[in-house]
Coordinates of C-alpha atoms in Angstrom, one line a residue:
M1 CA -42.4 0.3 6.7
R2 CA -44.2 3.6 7.7
L3 CA -41.0 5.5 6.9
A4 CA -40.9 3.9 3.4
R5 CA -44.5 4.8 2.7
F6 CA -43.9 8.3 4.0
L7 CA -40.9 8.8 1.8
T8 CA -42.8 7.4 -1.2
R9 CA -45.7 9.8 -0.6
F10 CA -43.4 12.7 0.0
W11 CA -41.5 12.0 -3.3
A12 CA -44.7 11.6 -5.2
D13 CA -46.1 14.9 -4.0
R14 CA -43.1 16.9 -5.0
P15 CA -43.4 19.1 -8.2
L16 CA -42.1 17.6 -11.4
A17 CA -39.6 20.5 -11.7
L18 CA -37.9 19.4 -8.4
K19 CA -38.0 15.8 -9.5
G20 CA -36.5 16.7 -12.8
L21 CA -33.8 18.7 -11.1
V22 CA -32.8 15.8 -8.9
V23 CA -32.8 13.3 -11.8
V24 CA -30.7 15.6 -14.0
A25 CA -28.4 17.0 -11.3
L26 CA -27.3 13.7 -9.9
P27 CA -25.8 12.2 -13.1
L28 CA -24.6 15.7 -14.1
A29 CA -22.6 16.0 -11.0
I30 CA -21.0 12.6 -11.5
L31 CA -20.3 13.5 -15.1
L32 CA -18.5 16.8 -14.1
V33 CA -16.3 14.9 -11.6
S34 CA -15.5 12.3 -14.3
L35 CA -14.7 15.0 -16.9
S36 CA -12.4 16.7 -14.4
L37 CA -10.5 13.4 -13.9
L38 CA -10.3 12.8 -17.6
F39 CA -9.0 16.3 -18.2
Q40 CA -6.2 15.9 -15.7
A41 CA -5.2 12.6 -17.3
S42 CA -5.3 14.1 -20.8
H43 CA -3.2 17.0 -19.7
A44 CA -0.6 14.8 -18.2
E45 CA -0.5 12.7 -21.4
E46 CA 0.0 15.9 -23.5
E47 CA 2.9 16.9 -21.4
A48 CA 4.5 13.5 -21.8
E49 CA 4.0 13.6 -25.6
D50 CA 5.5 17.1 -25.7
D51 CA 8.7 15.7 -24.0
V52 CA 8.8 13.0 -26.7
R53 CA 8.5 15.6 -29.5
R54 CA 11.3 17.7 -28.0
A55 CA 13.5 14.7 -27.9
F56 CA 13.0 14.1 -31.6
A57 CA 13.6 17.8 -32.3
V58 CA 16.9 17.7 -30.4
Q59 CA 18.1 14.7 -32.4
R60 CA 17.2 16.3 -35.7
D61 CA 18.8 19.7 -35.0
T62 CA 22.0 18.2 -33.6
Y63 CA 22.4 16.2 -36.8
Q64 CA 21.7 19.3 -38.8
V65 CA 24.4 21.2 -37.0
H66 CA 27.0 18.6 -37.8
A67 CA 25.8 18.3 -41.4
L68 CA 26.0 22.1 -42.0
L69 CA 29.5 22.3 -40.6
A70 CA 30.7 19.2 -42.5
E71 CA 29.4 20.7 -45.8
A72 CA 30.9 24.1 -44.9
A73 CA 34.3 22.4 -44.3
A74 CA 34.1 20.5 -47.5
G75 CA 33.3 23.7 -49.4
V76 CA 36.2 25.6 -47.8
R77 CA 38.6 22.8 -48.7
G78 CA 37.3 23.0 -52.3
Y79 CA 37.8 26.8 -52.3
V80 CA 41.3 26.5 -50.9
L81 CA 42.2 24.1 -53.7
T82 CA 40.4 25.8 -56.6
R83 CA 39.9 29.4 -55.5
Q84 CA 36.4 29.1 -57.0
A85 CA 33.8 31.1 -55.1
R86 CA 31.0 28.6 -55.7
F87 CA 32.6 26.3 -53.2
L88 CA 31.9 28.8 -50.4
E89 CA 28.1 28.4 -50.8
P90 CA 27.9 25.7 -48.1
Y91 CA 30.0 27.8 -45.8
R92 CA 27.8 30.8 -46.3
K93 CA 24.7 28.6 -45.8
A94 CA 26.1 27.3 -42.6
E95 CA 26.8 30.8 -41.3
A96 CA 23.2 31.7 -42.0
D97 CA 21.5 28.5 -40.7
L98 CA 23.6 27.7 -37.6
P99 CA 22.4 30.6 -35.3
P100 CA 18.7 29.8 -35.6
T101 CA 19.4 26.1 -35.2
F102 CA 21.4 26.7 -32.0
E103 CA 18.6 29.1 -30.8
R104 CA 16.0 26.3 -31.4
L105 CA 18.2 23.8 -29.5
D106 CA 18.7 26.3 -26.7
G107 CA 15.0 26.7 -26.3
I108 CA 14.0 23.0 -26.2
I109 CA 16.8 21.3 -24.2
R110 CA 15.7 20.4 -20.7
D111 CA 18.1 17.7 -19.5
A112 CA 21.1 19.0 -17.6
E113 CA 23.6 16.5 -19.1
I114 CA 22.5 17.3 -22.6
R115 CA 22.6 21.0 -21.8
N116 CA 26.3 20.7 -20.8
R117 CA 27.2 18.8 -23.9
F118 CA 25.2 21.3 -26.0
E119 CA 27.2 24.2 -24.6
R120 CA 30.4 22.3 -25.5
I121 CA 29.1 21.8 -29.0
R122 CA 28.2 25.4 -29.3
T123 CA 31.8 26.4 -28.2
L124 CA 33.3 23.9 -30.7
A125 CA 31.0 25.3 -33.4
V126 CA 32.2 28.8 -32.7
R127 CA 35.8 27.5 -32.9
K128 CA 35.0 25.6 -36.1
R129 CA 33.4 28.7 -37.8
E130 CA 36.3 30.9 -36.7
G131 CA 38.7 28.4 -38.1
L132 CA 36.9 28.2 -41.4
H133 CA 36.8 32.0 -41.6
A134 CA 40.6 32.1 -40.9
I135 CA 41.2 29.4 -43.6
V136 CA 39.2 31.5 -46.2
E137 CA 41.3 34.6 -45.3
L138 CA 44.5 32.6 -45.6
A139 CA 43.4 31.3 -48.9
D140 CA 42.6 34.8 -50.2
A141 CA 46.1 36.0 -49.1
R142 CA 48.0 33.0 -50.4
T143 CA 49.2 34.7 -53.6
A144 CA 50.9 37.4 -51.4
H145 CA 52.5 35.1 -48.9
A146 CA 53.9 31.7 -50.1
H147 CA 54.2 30.5 -46.5
N148 CA 50.4 30.6 -46.2
T149 CA 50.2 27.0 -47.6
S150 CA 51.6 25.4 -44.4
E151 CA 49.4 27.6 -42.3
I152 CA 46.4 26.6 -44.3
E153 CA 47.3 22.9 -43.9
A154 CA 47.7 23.3 -40.1
A155 CA 44.3 25.2 -39.9
L156 CA 42.6 22.4 -41.9
V157 CA 44.0 19.8 -39.5
A158 CA 42.9 21.8 -36.5
N159 CA 39.4 22.3 -37.9
K160 CA 39.1 18.5 -38.6
I161 CA 40.0 17.8 -35.0
V162 CA 37.3 20.3 -33.9
L163 CA 34.8 18.6 -36.2
D164 CA 35.7 15.1 -34.8
A165 CA 35.2 16.4 -31.3
M166 CA 31.8 17.8 -32.2
R167 CA 30.9 14.5 -33.8
Q168 CA 31.8 12.7 -30.5
E169 CA 29.7 15.2 -28.4
I170 CA 26.7 14.8 -30.8
D171 CA 27.0 11.0 -30.6
R172 CA 26.9 11.3 -26.8
I173 CA 23.9 13.6 -27.0
Q174 CA 22.1 11.1 -29.3
V175 CA 22.8 8.3 -26.8
R176 CA 21.5 10.4 -24.0
E177 CA 18.5 11.5 -26.0
N178 CA 17.7 7.9 -26.9
T179 CA 17.8 7.0 -23.2
L180 CA 15.5 9.9 -22.4
L181 CA 13.2 9.1 -25.3
D182 CA 12.8 5.5 -24.0
Q183 CA 11.9 6.9 -20.6
R184 CA 9.5 9.4 -22.0
L185 CA 7.8 6.8 -24.2
R186 CA 7.4 4.7 -21.1
R187 CA 5.9 7.7 -19.3
V188 CA 3.5 8.3 -22.2
E189 CA 2.4 4.6 -21.9
E190 CA 2.0 4.9 -18.2
V191 CA -0.1 8.0 -18.5
R192 CA -2.2 6.5 -21.2
N193 CA -2.8 3.4 -19.0
R194 CA -3.8 5.7 -16.1
F195 CA -6.1 7.5 -18.5
L196 CA -7.8 4.3 -19.5
F197 CA -8.1 3.3 -15.8
L198 CA -9.7 6.7 -15.0
T199 CA -12.0 6.3 -18.0
A200 CA -13.1 2.9 -16.7
I201 CA -13.7 4.3 -13.2
S202 CA -15.6 7.2 -14.7
A203 CA -17.8 4.8 -16.7
V204 CA -18.6 2.7 -13.7
V205 CA -19.4 5.8 -11.6
G206 CA -21.5 7.3 -14.4
L207 CA -23.3 4.0 -14.7
L208 CA -24.1 3.9 -11.0
G209 CA -25.3 7.5 -11.1
S210 CA -27.4 6.8 -14.1
L211 CA -29.0 3.8 -12.4
A212 CA -29.8 5.9 -9.4
A213 CA -31.3 8.6 -11.6
V214 CA -33.3 6.0 -13.5
Y215 CA -34.6 4.6 -10.2
L216 CA -35.7 8.0 -8.9
F217 CA -37.2 8.8 -12.3
S218 CA -39.0 5.5 -12.4
T219 CA -40.5 5.7 -8.9
G220 CA -41.6 9.3 -9.3
I221 CA -42.6 9.6 -12.9
V222 CA -42.3 6.6 -15.2
R223 CA -44.5 4.2 -13.2
R224 CA -47.2 6.8 -12.8
I225 CA -47.0 7.7 -16.4
G226 CA -47.4 4.0 -17.2
N227 CA -50.6 4.0 -15.2
L228 CA -51.8 7.0 -17.2
E229 CA -50.9 5.2 -20.4
D230 CA -53.0 2.2 -19.3
N231 CA -55.9 4.5 -18.6
A232 CA -55.4 6.1 -22.0
E233 CA -55.5 2.7 -23.6
R234 CA -58.7 1.8 -21.7
L235 CA -60.2 5.1 -22.9
A236 CA -59.3 4.3 -26.5
Q237 CA -61.1 0.9 -26.1
G238 CA -64.1 2.4 -24.4
E239 CA -63.4 0.7 -21.1
A240 CA -63.7 2.2 -17.6
L241 CA -60.6 4.0 -16.3
T242 CA -58.6 2.6 -13.4
E243 CA -58.9 4.8 -10.3
L244 CA -55.5 6.4 -9.4
P245 CA -54.3 8.1 -6.2
Q246 CA -55.0 11.8 -6.2
D247 CA -51.5 13.0 -5.9
A248 CA -50.8 16.7 -5.6
D249 CA -48.2 17.0 -8.3
E250 CA -48.7 17.7 -12.0
I251 CA -49.2 14.0 -12.9
G252 CA -51.9 13.6 -10.3
R253 CA -53.7 16.6 -11.7
L254 CA -53.2 15.3 -15.2
A255 CA -54.9 12.0 -14.2
Q256 CA -57.9 13.9 -13.0
R257 CA -58.1 15.8 -16.2
L258 CA -57.8 12.6 -18.2
V259 CA -61.1 11.5 -16.8
R260 CA -62.8 14.7 -17.9
A261 CA -61.2 14.5 -21.3
S262 CA -62.6 11.0 -22.1
A263 CA -65.8 12.3 -23.7
L264 CA -63.8 14.7 -25.9
L265 CA -61.5 11.8 -27.1
R266 CA -64.5 9.7 -28.1
G267 CA -65.6 12.6 -30.4
R268 CA -62.2 12.7 -32.0
E269 CA -62.3 9.0 -32.9
Q270 CA -64.6 9.9 -35.8
A271 CA -62.1 12.4 -37.1
L272 CA -59.4 9.9 -37.0
R273 CA -61.4 7.4 -39.0
E274 CA -61.9 10.1 -41.6
S275 CA -58.2 10.8 -41.7
E276 CA -57.4 7.1 -42.2
E277 CA -59.8 7.0 -45.2
R278 CA -58.0 10.0 -46.7
F279 CA -54.6 8.4 -46.4
R280 CA -55.7 5.2 -48.2
L281 CA -55.5 7.2 -51.4
V282 CA -51.7 7.1 -51.2
I283 CA -50.2 4.9 -53.9
E284 CA -49.7 1.3 -52.7
E285 CA -48.3 -0.5 -55.7
V286 CA -45.0 1.3 -56.2
R287 CA -42.1 -1.1 -55.5
D288 CA -39.0 1.1 -55.9
Y289 CA -40.3 3.7 -53.4
G290 CA -41.6 3.2 -49.9
I291 CA -44.8 5.3 -49.8
F292 CA -46.9 5.3 -46.7
A293 CA -49.0 7.7 -44.6
L294 CA -48.8 8.9 -41.0
D295 CA -51.4 10.4 -38.8
P296 CA -50.6 13.8 -37.2
T297 CA -48.7 12.1 -34.4
G298 CA -46.5 10.0 -36.6
V299 CA -48.4 6.6 -36.4
V300 CA -48.3 4.6 -39.7
T301 CA -51.8 4.4 -41.3
S302 CA -51.0 3.0 -44.7
W303 CA -48.2 0.8 -46.2
N304 CA -47.4 0.0 -49.9
L305 CA -45.4 -2.8 -51.5
G306 CA -42.3 -0.6 -52.0
A307 CA -42.1 0.1 -48.2
E308 CA -42.5 -3.6 -47.5
R309 CA -39.6 -4.4 -49.9
I310 CA -37.3 -1.7 -48.5
K311 CA -38.0 -2.0 -44.8
G312 CA -39.2 -5.7 -44.5
W313 CA -42.4 -5.2 -42.5
T314 CA -45.7 -6.3 -43.9
A315 CA -48.7 -4.0 -43.6
A316 CA -50.2 -6.1 -40.8
E317 CA -47.0 -5.8 -38.8
I318 CA -46.5 -2.1 -39.1
L319 CA -49.9 -0.4 -39.2
G320 CA -50.6 1.4 -36.0
Q321 CA -46.9 1.6 -35.0
H322 CA -45.0 4.9 -34.7
F323 CA -42.7 5.6 -37.5
S324 CA -39.8 6.4 -35.1
R325 CA -39.1 2.6 -35.0
F326 CA -37.5 3.0 -38.4
Y327 CA -34.8 5.2 -36.9
P328 CA -31.6 4.0 -35.1
D329 CA -31.2 4.5 -31.3
E330 CA -28.9 7.6 -31.7
T331 CA -31.6 9.6 -33.6
R332 CA -34.9 8.0 -32.5
D333 CA -35.5 10.3 -29.5
F334 CA -35.4 13.6 -31.4
L335 CA -35.3 13.3 -35.2
P336 CA -38.8 11.9 -36.0
A337 CA -40.4 14.7 -34.0
R338 CA -38.2 17.3 -35.6
M339 CA -39.0 16.0 -39.1
L340 CA -42.8 16.2 -38.5
Q341 CA -42.4 19.7 -37.0
R342 CA -40.5 20.9 -40.1
A343 CA -43.0 19.4 -42.4
R344 CA -45.8 21.3 -40.5
E345 CA -43.9 24.5 -40.9
R346 CA -42.6 24.2 -44.4
G347 CA -45.1 21.9 -46.0
T348 CA -42.4 19.4 -47.0
V349 CA -39.0 18.3 -45.6
E350 CA -36.2 16.1 -47.0
D351 CA -33.5 14.2 -45.1
E352 CA -30.9 11.6 -45.6
G353 CA -29.6 9.2 -43.0
W354 CA -29.5 5.7 -41.5
R355 CA -32.7 3.8 -41.1
L356 CA -33.5 0.4 -39.8
R357 CA -35.1 -2.7 -41.5
K358 CA -37.2 -5.3 -39.7
D359 CA -34.2 -7.6 -39.3
G360 CA -32.2 -4.8 -37.6
S361 CA -29.9 -4.1 -40.5
R362 CA -29.3 -0.5 -41.5
F363 CA -29.7 1.2 -44.9
W364 CA -29.0 4.8 -46.1
A365 CA -32.3 6.4 -46.9
N366 CA -33.5 9.5 -48.7
V367 CA -36.8 10.6 -47.0
V368 CA -39.3 13.2 -48.1
I369 CA -42.2 14.0 -45.7
T370 CA -45.1 16.1 -47.0
S371 CA -47.9 17.5 -44.7
L372 CA -51.5 16.8 -45.8
H373 CA -54.1 19.4 -45.0
D374 CA -57.9 19.4 -45.1
D375 CA -60.1 22.1 -46.7
N376 CA -59.7 24.3 -43.6
G377 CA -55.9 24.2 -43.8
Q378 CA -55.6 21.9 -40.8
V379 CA -52.9 19.2 -40.8
R380 CA -54.6 15.8 -41.1
G381 CA -51.4 13.7 -41.4
F382 CA -48.3 13.2 -43.5
A383 CA -47.2 11.4 -46.7
K384 CA -43.7 9.8 -46.4
V385 CA -41.6 8.7 -49.4
T386 CA -38.5 6.6 -48.7
R387 CA -35.7 5.6 -51.2
D388 CA -32.9 3.1 -50.5
M389 CA -29.6 5.0 -51.3
T390 CA -27.2 2.5 -49.6
E391 CA -25.2 1.8 -52.8
R392 CA -24.7 5.5 -53.5
R393 CA -23.6 6.0 -49.9
R394 CA -21.1 3.1 -50.1
T395 CA -19.7 4.6 -53.3
E396 CA -19.3 8.0 -51.8
E397 CA -17.7 6.6 -48.6
A398 CA -15.3 4.5 -50.7
L399 CA -14.2 7.6 -52.7
R400 CA -13.7 9.6 -49.4
M401 CA -11.6 6.8 -47.9
A402 CA -9.6 6.5 -51.1
R403 CA -8.9 10.3 -51.0
E404 CA -7.9 10.2 -47.3
D405 CA -5.6 7.2 -48.1
A406 CA -4.0 9.1 -51.0
I407 CA -3.4 12.2 -48.8
A408 CA -1.8 10.1 -46.1
A409 CA 0.3 8.3 -48.6
N410 CA 1.5 11.6 -50.1
L411 CA 2.4 12.9 -46.7
A412 CA 4.3 9.7 -45.9
K413 CA 6.1 10.0 -49.3
S414 CA 7.1 13.6 -48.6
E415 CA 8.5 12.7 -45.1
F416 CA 10.4 9.7 -46.6
L417 CA 11.9 11.9 -49.4
S418 CA 12.9 14.6 -47.0
R419 CA 14.6 12.2 -44.6
T420 CA 16.3 10.3 -47.3
S421 CA 17.5 13.4 -49.1
H422 CA 19.0 14.8 -45.9
E423 CA 20.8 11.5 -45.2
L424 CA 22.2 11.3 -48.8
R425 CA 23.3 14.9 -49.0
T426 CA 26.3 14.8 -46.6
P427 CA 28.0 11.7 -48.2
M428 CA 27.3 13.1 -51.6
S429 CA 29.0 16.4 -50.8
A430 CA 32.1 14.4 -49.7
I431 CA 32.0 12.3 -52.9
L432 CA 31.9 15.5 -55.0
G433 CA 34.7 17.1 -52.9
F434 CA 37.0 14.2 -53.4
G435 CA 36.0 14.1 -57.1
Q436 CA 37.0 17.7 -57.4
L437 CA 40.3 17.0 -55.8
L438 CA 40.9 14.3 -58.4
E439 CA 40.0 16.8 -61.2
L440 CA 42.8 19.0 -60.0
D441 CA 45.3 16.2 -60.7
E442 CA 43.6 15.3 -64.0
E443 CA 46.8 15.8 -66.0
T444 CA 48.6 13.0 -64.1
L445 CA 45.8 10.5 -64.7
S446 CA 45.5 8.0 -67.5
P447 CA 42.7 8.5 -70.0
S448 CA 40.6 5.7 -68.5
H449 CA 41.0 7.2 -65.0
R450 CA 40.1 10.7 -66.3
A451 CA 37.0 9.3 -67.9
A452 CA 36.1 7.6 -64.6
V453 CA 36.6 10.8 -62.7
Q454 CA 34.4 12.7 -65.2
Q455 CA 31.7 10.0 -64.9
I456 CA 31.8 10.2 -61.0
M457 CA 31.4 14.0 -61.1
K458 CA 28.6 13.9 -63.7
A459 CA 26.7 11.3 -61.7
G460 CA 27.4 13.0 -58.4
R461 CA 26.2 16.4 -59.7
H462 CA 23.1 14.8 -61.1
L463 CA 22.3 13.0 -57.9
L464 CA 23.0 16.2 -55.8
A465 CA 20.6 18.1 -58.1
L466 CA 18.0 15.4 -57.5
I467 CA 18.5 15.6 -53.8
N468 CA 18.2 19.3 -53.7
D469 CA 15.0 19.2 -55.8
L470 CA 13.6 16.5 -53.5
L471 CA 14.4 18.7 -50.5
D472 CA 12.7 21.7 -52.1
I473 CA 9.5 19.8 -53.0
S474 CA 9.4 18.2 -49.5
S475 CA 9.8 21.5 -47.8
I476 CA 7.1 23.2 -49.9
E477 CA 4.6 20.3 -49.3
A478 CA 5.4 20.5 -45.6
G479 CA 4.9 24.3 -45.6
A480 CA 8.5 24.9 -44.3
T481 CA 9.8 26.8 -47.3
D482 CA 11.3 30.2 -46.4
M483 CA 10.1 32.7 -49.0
S484 CA 11.4 36.3 -49.0
I485 CA 8.7 38.0 -51.0
E486 CA 9.8 41.5 -52.1
A487 CA 9.6 43.9 -55.0
V488 CA 11.8 42.5 -57.8
D489 CA 12.9 44.4 -60.9
L490 CA 12.3 42.0 -63.7
D491 CA 14.7 43.7 -66.1
D492 CA 17.6 42.9 -63.7
V493 CA 16.4 39.4 -63.0
V494 CA 16.0 38.6 -66.7
Q495 CA 19.5 39.9 -67.5
E496 CA 21.0 37.8 -64.8
V497 CA 19.1 34.7 -66.0
H498 CA 20.2 35.4 -69.6
A499 CA 23.8 35.5 -68.5
L500 CA 23.4 32.2 -66.5
A501 CA 21.4 30.3 -69.1
A502 CA 23.1 31.5 -72.3
P503 CA 25.8 28.8 -72.1
I504 CA 23.1 26.1 -71.6
V505 CA 21.1 27.3 -74.6
A506 CA 24.3 27.7 -76.7
T507 CA 25.3 24.1 -75.9
G508 CA 22.2 22.9 -77.8
G509 CA 23.1 25.1 -80.8
L510 CA 20.2 27.4 -80.2
S511 CA 19.8 31.2 -80.2
F512 CA 18.5 32.9 -77.0
Q513 CA 15.9 35.7 -77.6
L514 CA 14.7 38.2 -75.0
E515 CA 11.4 40.1 -75.4
A516 CA 10.2 42.8 -73.0
A517 CA 6.8 44.2 -73.8
E518 CA 7.2 47.0 -71.2
P519 CA 10.5 47.9 -69.5
G520 CA 10.7 48.7 -65.7
L521 CA 8.1 46.0 -64.6
I522 CA 8.2 45.2 -60.9
A523 CA 6.9 41.9 -59.5
Q524 CA 6.2 40.6 -55.9
A525 CA 8.4 37.5 -55.7
D526 CA 11.4 35.8 -54.0
R527 CA 14.3 36.7 -56.3
R528 CA 16.3 33.5 -55.8
R529 CA 13.3 31.3 -56.3
L530 CA 12.2 33.3 -59.4
I531 CA 15.6 32.8 -60.9
Q532 CA 15.4 29.1 -60.1
V533 CA 12.1 28.7 -61.9
L534 CA 13.3 30.6 -65.0
L535 CA 16.5 28.5 -65.2
N536 CA 14.4 25.3 -64.9
L537 CA 12.1 26.3 -67.7
I538 CA 14.9 27.6 -70.0
A539 CA 17.0 24.4 -69.4
N540 CA 14.0 22.2 -70.3
A541 CA 13.4 24.2 -73.5
A542 CA 17.1 23.9 -74.5
K543 CA 17.2 20.1 -73.7
Y544 CA 14.1 19.1 -75.5
N545 CA 14.4 21.4 -78.5
R546 CA 16.2 19.0 -80.9
T547 CA 14.8 20.2 -84.1
G548 CA 14.3 24.0 -83.6
T549 CA 16.6 27.0 -83.7
C550 CA 15.8 29.2 -80.7
V551 CA 14.6 29.6 -77.1
R552 CA 12.5 32.7 -76.4
L553 CA 12.1 34.5 -73.0
A554 CA 9.4 37.1 -72.9
Y555 CA 7.6 39.1 -70.2
G556 CA 4.9 41.8 -70.0
R557 CA 1.9 43.0 -68.0
N558 CA -1.2 40.9 -67.8
G559 CA -3.8 43.0 -65.9
A560 CA -2.6 43.4 -62.4
D561 CA -0.1 40.6 -62.8
I562 CA 3.2 40.1 -64.6
R563 CA 3.2 37.2 -67.2
I564 CA 6.5 35.5 -68.1
E565 CA 6.8 33.1 -71.0
V566 CA 9.5 30.6 -72.0
E567 CA 9.0 29.2 -75.5
D568 CA 10.9 27.0 -78.0
D569 CA 10.3 26.1 -81.6
G570 CA 11.0 22.4 -81.3
E571 CA 8.8 19.3 -81.7
G572 CA 6.4 20.4 -78.9
I573 CA 4.5 18.1 -76.5
D574 CA 2.0 15.4 -77.2
P575 CA -1.4 16.9 -76.2
S576 CA -2.4 13.6 -74.5
A577 CA 0.6 14.0 -72.2
A578 CA 0.0 17.7 -71.3
S579 CA -2.0 16.9 -68.2
R580 CA 1.1 15.1 -66.7
L581 CA 3.6 17.9 -67.3
F582 CA 3.7 19.0 -63.6
T583 CA 3.7 15.5 -62.1
P584 CA 6.8 14.7 -60.1
F585 CA 9.1 12.0 -61.7
D586 CA 6.9 11.7 -64.8
R587 CA 9.5 12.4 -67.5
L588 CA 7.6 12.7 -70.8
G589 CA 9.3 11.5 -74.0
Q590 CA 11.6 9.0 -72.3
Q591 CA 10.3 6.2 -74.5
S592 CA 12.1 7.8 -77.5
K593 CA 15.4 6.7 -78.6
T594 CA 17.2 10.0 -77.7
R595 CA 16.7 10.1 -73.9
V596 CA 17.2 13.5 -72.2
E597 CA 19.0 13.7 -68.9
G598 CA 17.1 15.0 -66.0
T599 CA 15.4 14.3 -62.6
G600 CA 11.8 14.6 -63.6
L601 CA 11.3 17.2 -60.8
G602 CA 11.9 20.5 -62.6
L603 CA 8.4 21.4 -63.7
A604 CA 6.8 20.0 -60.5
L605 CA 9.2 22.1 -58.3
S606 CA 8.6 25.1 -60.5
K607 CA 4.8 24.8 -60.1
R608 CA 5.1 24.6 -56.3
L609 CA 7.5 27.6 -56.2
V610 CA 5.3 29.8 -58.4
E611 CA 2.2 28.9 -56.3
S612 CA 4.2 29.7 -53.1
M613 CA 4.8 33.2 -54.6
N614 CA 1.0 33.6 -55.1
G615 CA 1.3 33.0 -58.8
Q616 CA 0.0 30.6 -61.4
I617 CA 1.9 28.4 -64.0
G618 CA 0.7 26.6 -67.1
Y619 CA 1.4 25.3 -70.5
E620 CA 0.2 26.4 -74.0
A621 CA 0.7 24.7 -77.4
P622 CA 1.7 27.3 -80.0
A623 CA 1.7 26.6 -83.7
K624 CA 5.2 25.1 -83.3
G625 CA 7.1 24.1 -80.2
A626 CA 6.1 24.5 -76.6
R627 CA 5.3 27.5 -74.4
F628 CA 5.4 27.5 -70.6
W629 CA 4.1 30.6 -68.8
F630 CA 3.6 31.8 -65.2
T631 CA 2.3 34.9 -63.6
L632 CA 3.3 36.9 -60.5
P633 CA 1.6 39.7 -58.7
G634 CA 2.7 43.0 -60.2
V635 CA 3.7 46.2 -58.3
Q636 CA 2.7 49.7 -59.5
P637 CA 5.5 52.3 -59.3
A638 CA 3.5 54.3 -56.8
Q639 CA 3.5 51.3 -54.5
M640 CA 7.3 51.0 -54.4
P641 CA 8.9 52.0 -51.1
Q642 CA 10.6 55.5 -51.3
K643 CA 14.4 55.5 -50.9
D644 CA 16.0 58.2 -48.6

């Protein structure tokens, strides 16, 4: 018993700084230990999730290797049969894309079994590429050596065997990766469960530490502060103060000073009554605004009908209460004092946030606090005006959530289109390849069969163009488009586009006009993508120009940029539909009787490509027809790199 009294006295006599240090350090130490455990668990979870992402990446890239080689093989077969160089495009693409794909796989494969199969796939891929290269060389030399046909057939068979072997190895890798993926997912779940367990343990330990800190704080500070509060209440009511132990710490000295301050506080009562009289001048009959007064410490001294309607308290219930009770728990300890301090410094302060009604419900409030001064410039209190802004807040929140939902839906759409397009591309290449083989024997087919083959090729090319456009748009939206920005001579590009697009324009019975305001213009752009955008715009002008006579392609300088225009003199575009021109799949004019073939992606893809090249694109309505324009950053001749 003596020991307990001794410890109590010893603790009571310690300085408040030491007590505060003990109270803060104890839960802080527990918090640091808990955070360390949580960090370790979080780090383990991140490692497990990285393993899962690598497994998905291996599956994706192995499928890409097979798809590239399959398309290359189909293209080489088409080249062998037709000797048309355009069939070699998939082969060249495979030669360009396979090395970086293998490099990515080499960097992310960790499993030994998958590593062995990957090395076999890489060896088979080298054989496949060498075989395709040899077939191309044999095809080029076939005119000089008739016996090359049998060699080509043998090489094609050998290459098919290699591709089949690769497919088997890739299937085995996928089976192994699926097994590893299941294991890694289980590991992620185990780590997450362990993380939750550690979180629970940390919460329990933190709670115990907080309880210990609260106990120390209560015995050393709070209880004695309560006694001081009782004495302050007695002093306010004019009663005798309770005698307190004369402890040696700051609270003990404060208790002694409280006795000496009682006379001074009685004098201030008169000043407070005068302040209350001043605040009764605040408007009390306004119902749409809560208007009430606070004394310099934040205690409510007046209350109008608008405040009663908004907050729910009557004047009898709230007068004499501190205005911090209107604030929720998360801001009650600091925000009321901060608002009053800012009002003292600035004269007025405005804030928006959650507030509490009498029934405990929350509402979103706009609050203005204005400091009130006497003739000497001293702050005598505050006037507070509150408005209920809950409905506006709900509207803003609904708009924000709708925007977030739209962004999420758009990302999901892009991912779906990308995956679907990749899955459709390989079988579509095979369909077109077999269709081209049938075209070679077109003379031996009946008219109905020839018409069917033509319909197959037409539909296949249309679907392949749609797939390519979908892939381009998905890549741009995902930020994965490879842009090779360089200085491009517009004269050369326009001449190339004119040669490519002239047959398209001529098919519609239109003339093709070129206008260069200034020769020798240089733009910063990706040459291939620039040609793609121009061909899209010219093809649209030719397709939709049913009543005009020409398509015009013009370019010139526009300040520091280069402006390029594609214009036709046809029927033009309905002004009410102009805002939808660059919307994917929104094909304007399809309600007319003369439907125009297309994917509905050309303008949307062109817009994204131009913006990826740091340019802008738009539409203008001339006196007759339609005019599409876009700009690209220009290059001055002095900025061109010097050639050796």
